[in-house]
mmCIF file of C-alpha atoms and ligand atoms in Angstrom:
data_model
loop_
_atom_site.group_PDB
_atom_site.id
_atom_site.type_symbol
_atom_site.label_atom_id
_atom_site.label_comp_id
_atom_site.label_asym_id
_atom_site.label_seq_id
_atom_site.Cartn_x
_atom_site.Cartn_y
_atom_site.Cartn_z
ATOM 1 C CA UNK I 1 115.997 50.102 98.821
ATOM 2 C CA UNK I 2 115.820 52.008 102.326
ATOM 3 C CA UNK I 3 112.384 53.787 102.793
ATOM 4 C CA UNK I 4 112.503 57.531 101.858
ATOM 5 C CA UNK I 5 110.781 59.021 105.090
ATOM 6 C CA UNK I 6 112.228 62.156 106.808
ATOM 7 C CA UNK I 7 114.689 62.965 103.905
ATOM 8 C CA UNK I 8 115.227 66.413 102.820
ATOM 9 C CA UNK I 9 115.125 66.479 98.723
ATOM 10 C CA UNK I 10 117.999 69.348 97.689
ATOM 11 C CA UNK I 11 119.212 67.413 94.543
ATOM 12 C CA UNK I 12 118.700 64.636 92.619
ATOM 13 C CA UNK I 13 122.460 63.729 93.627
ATOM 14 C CA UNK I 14 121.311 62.505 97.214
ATOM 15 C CA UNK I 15 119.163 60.096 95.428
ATOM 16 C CA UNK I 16 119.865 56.729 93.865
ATOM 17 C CA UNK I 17 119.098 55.226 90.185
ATOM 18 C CA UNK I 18 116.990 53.153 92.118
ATOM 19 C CA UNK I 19 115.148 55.644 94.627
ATOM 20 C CA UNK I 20 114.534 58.350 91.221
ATOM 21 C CA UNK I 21 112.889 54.972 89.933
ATOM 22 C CA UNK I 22 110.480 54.498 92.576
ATOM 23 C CA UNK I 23 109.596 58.271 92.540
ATOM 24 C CA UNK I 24 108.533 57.695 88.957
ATOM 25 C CA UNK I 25 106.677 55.034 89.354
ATOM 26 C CA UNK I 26 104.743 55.997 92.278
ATOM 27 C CA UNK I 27 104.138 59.167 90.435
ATOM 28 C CA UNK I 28 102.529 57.471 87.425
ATOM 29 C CA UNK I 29 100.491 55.317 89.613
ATOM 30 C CA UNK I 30 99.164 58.196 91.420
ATOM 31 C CA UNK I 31 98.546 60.013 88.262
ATOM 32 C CA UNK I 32 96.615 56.919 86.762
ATOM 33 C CA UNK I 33 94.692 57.413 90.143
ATOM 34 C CA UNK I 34 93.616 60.851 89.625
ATOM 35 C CA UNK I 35 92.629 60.497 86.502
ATOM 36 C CA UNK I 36 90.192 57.793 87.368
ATOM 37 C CA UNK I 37 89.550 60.192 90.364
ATOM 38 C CA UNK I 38 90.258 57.335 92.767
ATOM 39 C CA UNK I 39 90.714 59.009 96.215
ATOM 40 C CA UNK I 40 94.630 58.256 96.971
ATOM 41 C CA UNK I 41 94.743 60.307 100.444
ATOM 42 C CA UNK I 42 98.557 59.187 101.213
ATOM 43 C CA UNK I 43 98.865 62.916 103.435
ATOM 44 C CA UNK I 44 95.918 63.016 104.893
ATOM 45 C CA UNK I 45 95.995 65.551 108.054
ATOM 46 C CA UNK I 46 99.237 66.434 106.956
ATOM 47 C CA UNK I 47 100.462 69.790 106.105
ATOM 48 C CA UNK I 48 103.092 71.108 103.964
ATOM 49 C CA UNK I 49 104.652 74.818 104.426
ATOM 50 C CA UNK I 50 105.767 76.544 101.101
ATOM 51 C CA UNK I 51 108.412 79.577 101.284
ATOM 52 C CA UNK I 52 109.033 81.355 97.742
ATOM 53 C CA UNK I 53 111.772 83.917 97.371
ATOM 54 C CA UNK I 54 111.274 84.368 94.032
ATOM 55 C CA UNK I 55 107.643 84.678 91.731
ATOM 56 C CA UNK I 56 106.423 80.889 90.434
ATOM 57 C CA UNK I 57 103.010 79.654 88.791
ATOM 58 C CA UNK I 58 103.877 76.142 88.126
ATOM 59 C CA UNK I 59 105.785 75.092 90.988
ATOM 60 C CA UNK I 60 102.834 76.692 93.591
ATOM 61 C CA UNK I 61 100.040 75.424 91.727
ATOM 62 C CA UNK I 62 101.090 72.233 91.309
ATOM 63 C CA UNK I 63 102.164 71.652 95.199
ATOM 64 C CA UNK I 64 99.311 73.008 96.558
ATOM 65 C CA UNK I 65 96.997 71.124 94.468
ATOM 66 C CA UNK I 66 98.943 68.026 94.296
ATOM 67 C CA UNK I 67 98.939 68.404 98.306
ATOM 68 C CA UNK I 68 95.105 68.899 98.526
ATOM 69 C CA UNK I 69 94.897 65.832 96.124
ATOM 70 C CA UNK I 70 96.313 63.688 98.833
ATOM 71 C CA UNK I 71 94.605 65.146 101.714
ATOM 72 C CA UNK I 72 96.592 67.666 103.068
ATOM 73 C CA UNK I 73 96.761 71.001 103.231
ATOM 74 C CA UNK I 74 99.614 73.614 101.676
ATOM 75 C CA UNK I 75 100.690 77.026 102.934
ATOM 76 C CA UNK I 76 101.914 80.090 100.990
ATOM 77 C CA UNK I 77 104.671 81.536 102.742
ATOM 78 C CA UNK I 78 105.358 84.679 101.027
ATOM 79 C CA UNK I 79 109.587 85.124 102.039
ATOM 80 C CA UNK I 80 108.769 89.163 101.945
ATOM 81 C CA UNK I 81 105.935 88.505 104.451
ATOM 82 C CA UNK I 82 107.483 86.134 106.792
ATOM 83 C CA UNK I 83 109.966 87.640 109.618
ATOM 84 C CA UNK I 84 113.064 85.694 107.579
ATOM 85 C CA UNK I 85 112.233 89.124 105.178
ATOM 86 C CA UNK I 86 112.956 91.008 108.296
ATOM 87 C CA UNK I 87 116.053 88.723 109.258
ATOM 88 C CA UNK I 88 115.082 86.637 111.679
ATOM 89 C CA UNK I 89 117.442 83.755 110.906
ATOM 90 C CA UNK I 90 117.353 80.847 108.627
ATOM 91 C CA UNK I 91 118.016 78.441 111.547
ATOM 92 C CA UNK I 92 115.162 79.713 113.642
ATOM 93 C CA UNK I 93 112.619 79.807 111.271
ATOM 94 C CA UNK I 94 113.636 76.258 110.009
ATOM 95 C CA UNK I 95 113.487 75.103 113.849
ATOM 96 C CA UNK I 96 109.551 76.781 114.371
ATOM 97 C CA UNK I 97 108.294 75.828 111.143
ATOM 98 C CA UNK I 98 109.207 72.102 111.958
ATOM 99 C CA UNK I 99 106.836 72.235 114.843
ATOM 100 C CA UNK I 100 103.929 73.144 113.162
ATOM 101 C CA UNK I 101 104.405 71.756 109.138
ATOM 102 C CA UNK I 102 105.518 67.823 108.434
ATOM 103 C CA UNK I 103 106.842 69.436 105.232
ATOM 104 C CA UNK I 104 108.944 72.725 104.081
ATOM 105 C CA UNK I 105 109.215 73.884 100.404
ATOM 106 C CA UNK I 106 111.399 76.270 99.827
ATOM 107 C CA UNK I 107 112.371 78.365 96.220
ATOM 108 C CA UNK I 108 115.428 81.103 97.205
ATOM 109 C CA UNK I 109 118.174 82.245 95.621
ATOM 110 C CA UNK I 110 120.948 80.719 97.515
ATOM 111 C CA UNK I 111 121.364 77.211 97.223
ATOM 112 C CA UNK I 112 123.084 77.760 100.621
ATOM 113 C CA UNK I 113 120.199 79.268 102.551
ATOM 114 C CA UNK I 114 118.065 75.579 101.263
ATOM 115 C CA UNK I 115 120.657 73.778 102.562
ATOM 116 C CA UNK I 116 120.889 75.671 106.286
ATOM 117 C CA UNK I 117 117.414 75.582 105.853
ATOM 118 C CA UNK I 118 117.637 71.447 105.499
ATOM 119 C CA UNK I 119 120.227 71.276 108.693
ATOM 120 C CA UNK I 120 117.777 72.781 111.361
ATOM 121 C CA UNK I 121 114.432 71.272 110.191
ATOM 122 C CA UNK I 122 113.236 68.321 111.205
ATOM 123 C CA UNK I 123 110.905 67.516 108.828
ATOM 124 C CA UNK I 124 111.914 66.956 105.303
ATOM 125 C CA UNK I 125 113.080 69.989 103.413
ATOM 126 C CA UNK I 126 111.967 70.473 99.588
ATOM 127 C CA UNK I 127 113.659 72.387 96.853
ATOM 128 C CA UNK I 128 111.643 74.184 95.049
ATOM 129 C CA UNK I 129 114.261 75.580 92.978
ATOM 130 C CA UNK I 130 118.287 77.541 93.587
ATOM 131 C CA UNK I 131 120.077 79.521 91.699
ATOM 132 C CA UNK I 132 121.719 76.226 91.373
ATOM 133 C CA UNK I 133 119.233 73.649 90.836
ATOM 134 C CA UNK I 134 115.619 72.555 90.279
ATOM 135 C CA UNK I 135 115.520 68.799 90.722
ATOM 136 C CA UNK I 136 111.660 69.219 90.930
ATOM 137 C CA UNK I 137 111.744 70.309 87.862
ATOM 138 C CA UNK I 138 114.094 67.062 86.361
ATOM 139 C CA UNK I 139 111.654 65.021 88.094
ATOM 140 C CA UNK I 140 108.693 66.365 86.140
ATOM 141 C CA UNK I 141 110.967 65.870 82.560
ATOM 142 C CA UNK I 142 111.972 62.361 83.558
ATOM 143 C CA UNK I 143 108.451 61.174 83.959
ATOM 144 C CA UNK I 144 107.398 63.185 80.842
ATOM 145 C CA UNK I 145 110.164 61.642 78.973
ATOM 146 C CA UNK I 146 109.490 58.387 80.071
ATOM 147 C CA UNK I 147 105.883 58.179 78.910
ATOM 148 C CA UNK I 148 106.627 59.461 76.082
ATOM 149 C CA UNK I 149 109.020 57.424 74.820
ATOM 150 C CA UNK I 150 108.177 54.425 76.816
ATOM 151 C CA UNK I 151 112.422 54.029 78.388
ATOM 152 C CA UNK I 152 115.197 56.100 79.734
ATOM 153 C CA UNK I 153 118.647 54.209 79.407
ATOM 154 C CA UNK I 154 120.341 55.199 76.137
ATOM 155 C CA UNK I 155 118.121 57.978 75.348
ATOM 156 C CA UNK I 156 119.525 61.450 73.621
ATOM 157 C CA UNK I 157 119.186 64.707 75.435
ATOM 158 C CA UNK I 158 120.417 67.965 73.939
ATOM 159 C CA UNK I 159 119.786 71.340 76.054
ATOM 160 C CA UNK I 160 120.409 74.577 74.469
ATOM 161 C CA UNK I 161 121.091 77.674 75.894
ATOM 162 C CA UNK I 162 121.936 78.860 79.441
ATOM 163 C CA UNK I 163 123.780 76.226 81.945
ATOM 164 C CA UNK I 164 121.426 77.319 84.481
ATOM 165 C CA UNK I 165 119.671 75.399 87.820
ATOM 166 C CA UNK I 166 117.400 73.838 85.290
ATOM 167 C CA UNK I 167 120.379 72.575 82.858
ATOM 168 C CA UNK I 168 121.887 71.188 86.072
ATOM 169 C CA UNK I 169 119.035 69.598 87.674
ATOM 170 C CA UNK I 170 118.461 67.771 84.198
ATOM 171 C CA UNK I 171 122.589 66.668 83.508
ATOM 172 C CA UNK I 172 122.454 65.332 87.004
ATOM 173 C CA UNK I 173 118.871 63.515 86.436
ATOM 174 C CA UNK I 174 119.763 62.000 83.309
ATOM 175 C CA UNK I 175 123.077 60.561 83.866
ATOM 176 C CA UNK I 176 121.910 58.606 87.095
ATOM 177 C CA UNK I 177 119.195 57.298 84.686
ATOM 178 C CA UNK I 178 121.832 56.021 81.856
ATOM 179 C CA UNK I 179 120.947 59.446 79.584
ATOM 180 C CA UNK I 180 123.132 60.748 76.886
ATOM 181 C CA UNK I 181 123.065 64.307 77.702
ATOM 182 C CA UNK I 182 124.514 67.504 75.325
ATOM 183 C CA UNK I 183 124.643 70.740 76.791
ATOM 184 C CA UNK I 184 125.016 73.567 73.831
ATOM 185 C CA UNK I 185 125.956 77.275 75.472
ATOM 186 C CA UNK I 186 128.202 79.634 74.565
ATOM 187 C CA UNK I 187 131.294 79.683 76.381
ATOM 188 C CA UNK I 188 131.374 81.664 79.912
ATOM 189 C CA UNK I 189 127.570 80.312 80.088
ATOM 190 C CA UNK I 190 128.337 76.378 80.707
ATOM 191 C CA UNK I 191 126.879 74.465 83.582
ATOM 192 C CA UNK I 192 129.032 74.469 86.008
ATOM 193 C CA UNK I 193 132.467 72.390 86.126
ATOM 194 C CA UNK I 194 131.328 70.844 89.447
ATOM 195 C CA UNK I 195 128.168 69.644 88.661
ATOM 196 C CA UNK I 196 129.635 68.838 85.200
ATOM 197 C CA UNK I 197 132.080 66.046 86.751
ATOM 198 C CA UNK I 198 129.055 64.586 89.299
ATOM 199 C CA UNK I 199 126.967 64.209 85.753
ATOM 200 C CA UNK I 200 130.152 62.423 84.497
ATOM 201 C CA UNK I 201 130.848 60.445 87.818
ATOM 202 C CA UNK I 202 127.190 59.385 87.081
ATOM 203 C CA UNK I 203 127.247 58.891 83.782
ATOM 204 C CA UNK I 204 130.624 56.628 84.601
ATOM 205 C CA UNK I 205 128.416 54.193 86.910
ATOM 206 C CA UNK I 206 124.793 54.315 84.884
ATOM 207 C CA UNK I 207 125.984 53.927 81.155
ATOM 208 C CA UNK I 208 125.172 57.572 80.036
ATOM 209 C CA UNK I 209 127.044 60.553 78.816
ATOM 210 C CA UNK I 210 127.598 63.899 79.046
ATOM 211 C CA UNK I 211 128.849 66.467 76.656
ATOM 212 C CA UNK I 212 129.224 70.290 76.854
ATOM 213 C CA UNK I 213 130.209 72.277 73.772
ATOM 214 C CA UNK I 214 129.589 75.337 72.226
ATOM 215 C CA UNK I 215 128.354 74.268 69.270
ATOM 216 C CA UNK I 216 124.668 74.192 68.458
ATOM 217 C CA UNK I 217 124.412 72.274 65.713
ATOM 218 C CA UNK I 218 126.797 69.595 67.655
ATOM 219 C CA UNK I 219 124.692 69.102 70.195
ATOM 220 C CA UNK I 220 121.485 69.056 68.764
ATOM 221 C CA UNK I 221 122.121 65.906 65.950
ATOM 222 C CA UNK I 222 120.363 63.091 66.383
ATOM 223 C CA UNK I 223 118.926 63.971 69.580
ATOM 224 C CA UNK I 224 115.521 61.909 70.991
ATOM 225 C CA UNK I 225 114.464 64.607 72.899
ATOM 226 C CA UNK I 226 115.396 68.927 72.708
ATOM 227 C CA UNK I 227 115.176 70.912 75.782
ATOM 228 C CA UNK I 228 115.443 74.895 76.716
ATOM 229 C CA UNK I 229 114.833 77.229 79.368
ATOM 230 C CA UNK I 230 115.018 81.209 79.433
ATOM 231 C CA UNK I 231 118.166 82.723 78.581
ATOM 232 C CA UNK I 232 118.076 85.246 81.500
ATOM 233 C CA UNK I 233 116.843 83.475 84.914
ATOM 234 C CA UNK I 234 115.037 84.860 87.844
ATOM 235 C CA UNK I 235 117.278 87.577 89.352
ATOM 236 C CA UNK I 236 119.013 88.335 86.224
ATOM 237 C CA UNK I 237 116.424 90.784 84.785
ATOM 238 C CA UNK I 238 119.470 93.402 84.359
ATOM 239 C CA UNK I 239 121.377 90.840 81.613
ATOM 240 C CA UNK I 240 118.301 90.270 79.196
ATOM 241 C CA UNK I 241 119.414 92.312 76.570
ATOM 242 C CA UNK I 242 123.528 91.502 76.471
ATOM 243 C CA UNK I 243 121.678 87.777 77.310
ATOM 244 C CA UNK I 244 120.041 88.087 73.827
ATOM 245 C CA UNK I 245 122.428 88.547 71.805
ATOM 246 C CA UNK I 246 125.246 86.169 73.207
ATOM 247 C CA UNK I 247 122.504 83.177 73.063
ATOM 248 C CA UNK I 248 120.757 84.193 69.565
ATOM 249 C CA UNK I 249 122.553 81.293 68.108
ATOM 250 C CA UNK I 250 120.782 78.898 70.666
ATOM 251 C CA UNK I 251 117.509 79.202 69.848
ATOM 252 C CA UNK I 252 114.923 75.868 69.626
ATOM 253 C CA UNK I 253 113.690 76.824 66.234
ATOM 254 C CA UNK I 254 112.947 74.646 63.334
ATOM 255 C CA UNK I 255 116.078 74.592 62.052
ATOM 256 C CA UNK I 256 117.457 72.916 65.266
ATOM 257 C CA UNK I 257 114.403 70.056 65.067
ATOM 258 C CA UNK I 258 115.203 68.879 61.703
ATOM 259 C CA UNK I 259 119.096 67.844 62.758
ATOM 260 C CA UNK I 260 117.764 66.043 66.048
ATOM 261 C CA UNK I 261 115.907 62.727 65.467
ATOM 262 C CA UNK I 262 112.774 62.208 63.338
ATOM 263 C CA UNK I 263 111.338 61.565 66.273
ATOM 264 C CA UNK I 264 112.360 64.706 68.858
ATOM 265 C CA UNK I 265 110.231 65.749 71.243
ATOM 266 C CA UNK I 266 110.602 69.542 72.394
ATOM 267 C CA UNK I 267 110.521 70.321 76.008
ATOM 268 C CA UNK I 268 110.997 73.463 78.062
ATOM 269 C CA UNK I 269 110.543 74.012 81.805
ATOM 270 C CA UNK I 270 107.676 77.684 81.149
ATOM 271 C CA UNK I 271 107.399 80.272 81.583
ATOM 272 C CA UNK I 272 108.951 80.992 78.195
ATOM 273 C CA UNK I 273 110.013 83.843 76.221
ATOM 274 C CA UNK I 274 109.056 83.352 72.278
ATOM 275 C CA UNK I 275 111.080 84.299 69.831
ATOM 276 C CA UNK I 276 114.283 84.223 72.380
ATOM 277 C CA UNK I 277 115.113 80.425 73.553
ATOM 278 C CA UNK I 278 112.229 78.896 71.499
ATOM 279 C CA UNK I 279 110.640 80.203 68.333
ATOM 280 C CA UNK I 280 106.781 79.784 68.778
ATOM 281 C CA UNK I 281 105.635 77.709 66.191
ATOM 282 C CA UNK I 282 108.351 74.937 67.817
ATOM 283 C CA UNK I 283 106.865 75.704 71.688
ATOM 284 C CA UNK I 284 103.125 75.365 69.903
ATOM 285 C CA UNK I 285 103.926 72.867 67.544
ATOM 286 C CA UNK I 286 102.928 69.040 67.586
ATOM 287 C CA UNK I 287 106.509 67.897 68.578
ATOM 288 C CA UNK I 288 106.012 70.092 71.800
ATOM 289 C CA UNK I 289 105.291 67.785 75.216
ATOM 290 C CA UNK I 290 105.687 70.982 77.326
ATOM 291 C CA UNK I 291 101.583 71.115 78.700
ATOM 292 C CA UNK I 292 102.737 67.426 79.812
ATOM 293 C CA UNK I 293 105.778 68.143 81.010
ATOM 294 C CA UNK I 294 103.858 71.378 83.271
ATOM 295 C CA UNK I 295 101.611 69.154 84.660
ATOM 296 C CA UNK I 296 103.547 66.257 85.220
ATOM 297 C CA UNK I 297 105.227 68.411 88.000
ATOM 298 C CA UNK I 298 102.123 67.696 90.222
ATOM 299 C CA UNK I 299 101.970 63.627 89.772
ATOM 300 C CA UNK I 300 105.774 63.340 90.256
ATOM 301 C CA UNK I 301 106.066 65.876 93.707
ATOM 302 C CA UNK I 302 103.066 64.354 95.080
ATOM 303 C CA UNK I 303 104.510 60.923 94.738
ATOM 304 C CA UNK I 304 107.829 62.822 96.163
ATOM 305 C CA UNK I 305 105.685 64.011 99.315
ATOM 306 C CA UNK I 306 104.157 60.647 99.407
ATOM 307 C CA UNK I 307 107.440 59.519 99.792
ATOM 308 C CA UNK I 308 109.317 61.905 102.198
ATOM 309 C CA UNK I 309 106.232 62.726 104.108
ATOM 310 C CA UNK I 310 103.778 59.890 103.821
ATOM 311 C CA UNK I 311 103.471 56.931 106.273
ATOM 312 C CA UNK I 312 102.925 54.069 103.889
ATOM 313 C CA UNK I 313 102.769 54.410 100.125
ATOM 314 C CA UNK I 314 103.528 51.196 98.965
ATOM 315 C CA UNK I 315 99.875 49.602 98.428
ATOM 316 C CA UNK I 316 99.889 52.399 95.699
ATOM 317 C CA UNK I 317 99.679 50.246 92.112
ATOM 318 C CA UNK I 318 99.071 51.214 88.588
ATOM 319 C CA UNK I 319 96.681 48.224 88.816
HETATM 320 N N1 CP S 1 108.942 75.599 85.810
HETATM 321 C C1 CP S 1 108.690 76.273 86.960
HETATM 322 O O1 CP S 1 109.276 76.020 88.006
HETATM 323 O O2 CP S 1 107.728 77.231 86.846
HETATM 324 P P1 CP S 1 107.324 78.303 87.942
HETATM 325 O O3 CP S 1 108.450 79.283 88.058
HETATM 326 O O4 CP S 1 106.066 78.922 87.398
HETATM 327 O O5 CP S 1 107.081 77.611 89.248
HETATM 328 N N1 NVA S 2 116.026 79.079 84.970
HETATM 329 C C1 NVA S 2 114.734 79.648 85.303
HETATM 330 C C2 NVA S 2 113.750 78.572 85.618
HETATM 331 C C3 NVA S 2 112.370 79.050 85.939
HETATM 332 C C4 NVA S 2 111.424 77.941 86.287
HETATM 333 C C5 NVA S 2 114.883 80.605 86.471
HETATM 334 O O1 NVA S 2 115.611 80.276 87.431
HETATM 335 O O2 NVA S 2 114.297 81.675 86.436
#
């Protein structure tokens, strides 16, 4: 495998079986690490600019921290505050930026604007979630996944409700790692027939699966692991209430965790709405990893900055 260094990270796409592999395990290594509050300063002197678009706890928190953790320092970069809120052009402010950050992450709206963003930097670009994806996010459920039920290959995924950036971040994510992945929406609200066929062209080469239907039930049975995220995304504040009716059918509820597995773990990306995508006695409930799967965004990005930004990670062991 071909060192990391100087990539941009847009989507999980641009990175092999074997690279999402490394990312994982480097992430639980630095994790065992910090919990033994081992110093692990991989990005030490090293700085890492983050531009958000759109509102975000988790995904802040948990890069500035994880930065700090390895010695460096993170930015806010408020998009309203910066001239790009005035217009000043994507290009430009990718170009400056590079000359004083060795890392940008960015959260917008259009996956477009990450991805001109990612042509004029020269340091590595982050996403920190699209209207199209949030591979940051799949990284975070892969590793939570993972240690919780010890493998990947062969595993059951079902997601329920809207085919959103998270649903496609986590079809994409799965089926390079030899998941079986159901996708229950209603119709007009399915992932996307692009990123559909990349999860199957994945899916072709790893051993997984993918499935998209509109029937809850369907894609729920048997399941290892159930997954959800808000029926009305950032930006779509307008559709809540048409939103809540179309998905009602979708909810995570207990009904849905006794057809998946005995065995089902509940996961869901936060902030969530309860009583909408996830009833709360299954977000609170003891099958629920979703405190793990929050903070699990930390260990796996800082192992991805280690990676992309770092000079040398690889005396980094569990041991
Ligand atoms: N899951 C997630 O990205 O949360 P935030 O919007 O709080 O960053
Ligand atoms: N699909 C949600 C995810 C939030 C982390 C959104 O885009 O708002």
């Amino acid at each position: 495998m071909k060192g990391m260094r100087g990539r941009h990270f847009l989507t999980l796409q641009d990175f092999t079986a074997e690279e999402i592999t490394a990312i994982l395990d480097l992430a639980g290594a630095l994790k065992l690490k910090q919990q033994q509050k081992i110093p692990h300063p991989l990005l030490a002197g090293k700085t890492l600019g983050m531009i958000f678009e759109k509102p975000s706890t988790r995904t802040r928190v948990s890069f500035e921290v994880g930065m700090w953790q390895l010695g460096g320092h993170a930015l806010f970069l408020s998009s309203q505050e910066l001239q790009i809120g005035r217009g000043e052009p994507i290009r430009d402010t990718a170009s400056v930026l590079s000359r004083y950050v060795d890392g940008i992450m960015i959260r917008a709206f259009a996956h477009s604007g990450v991805e001109e963003m990612a042509r004029y930097a020269t340091v590595p670009v982050i996403n920190g979630l699209t209207d199209l994806y949030h591979p940051c996010q799949a990284l975070a459920d892969l590793l939570t996944i993972r240690e919780k039920k010890g493998l990947l290959q062969g595993l059951r995924v079902a997601y329920l409700g809207d085919g959103n950036n998270v649903a496609h971040s986590l079809m994409l994510g799965c089926t390079k790692l030899g998941i079986h992945i159901s996708v229950g929406a209603p119709r007009g609200y399915w992932p996307q027939a692009e990123i559909r066929a990349k999860a199957e062209q994945n899916a072709r080469f790893s051993g997984g699966s993918v499935t998209v239907t509109s029937d809850p039930a369907a894609a729920v049975e048997g399941a290892d692991v159930l997954y959800t995220d808000v029926w009305a995304s950032m930006g779509q504040e307008q559709e809540k209430i048409e939103r809540k009716k179309i998905f009602a059918p979708y909810q995570l509820n207990g009904d849905k965790l006794a057809q998946a597995g005995p065995e089902a773990i509940v996961m869901h990306c936060l902030p969530a709405c309860r009583g909408e995508e996830i009833s709360a006695d299954v977000l609170e409930g003891e099958r629920s990893v979703v405190l793990d799967q929050a903070e699990n965004r930390m260990h796996a990005q800082k192992a991805l900055m280690a990676m992309l930004m770092g000079n040398n990670y690889s005396g980094v062991s569990s041991q």
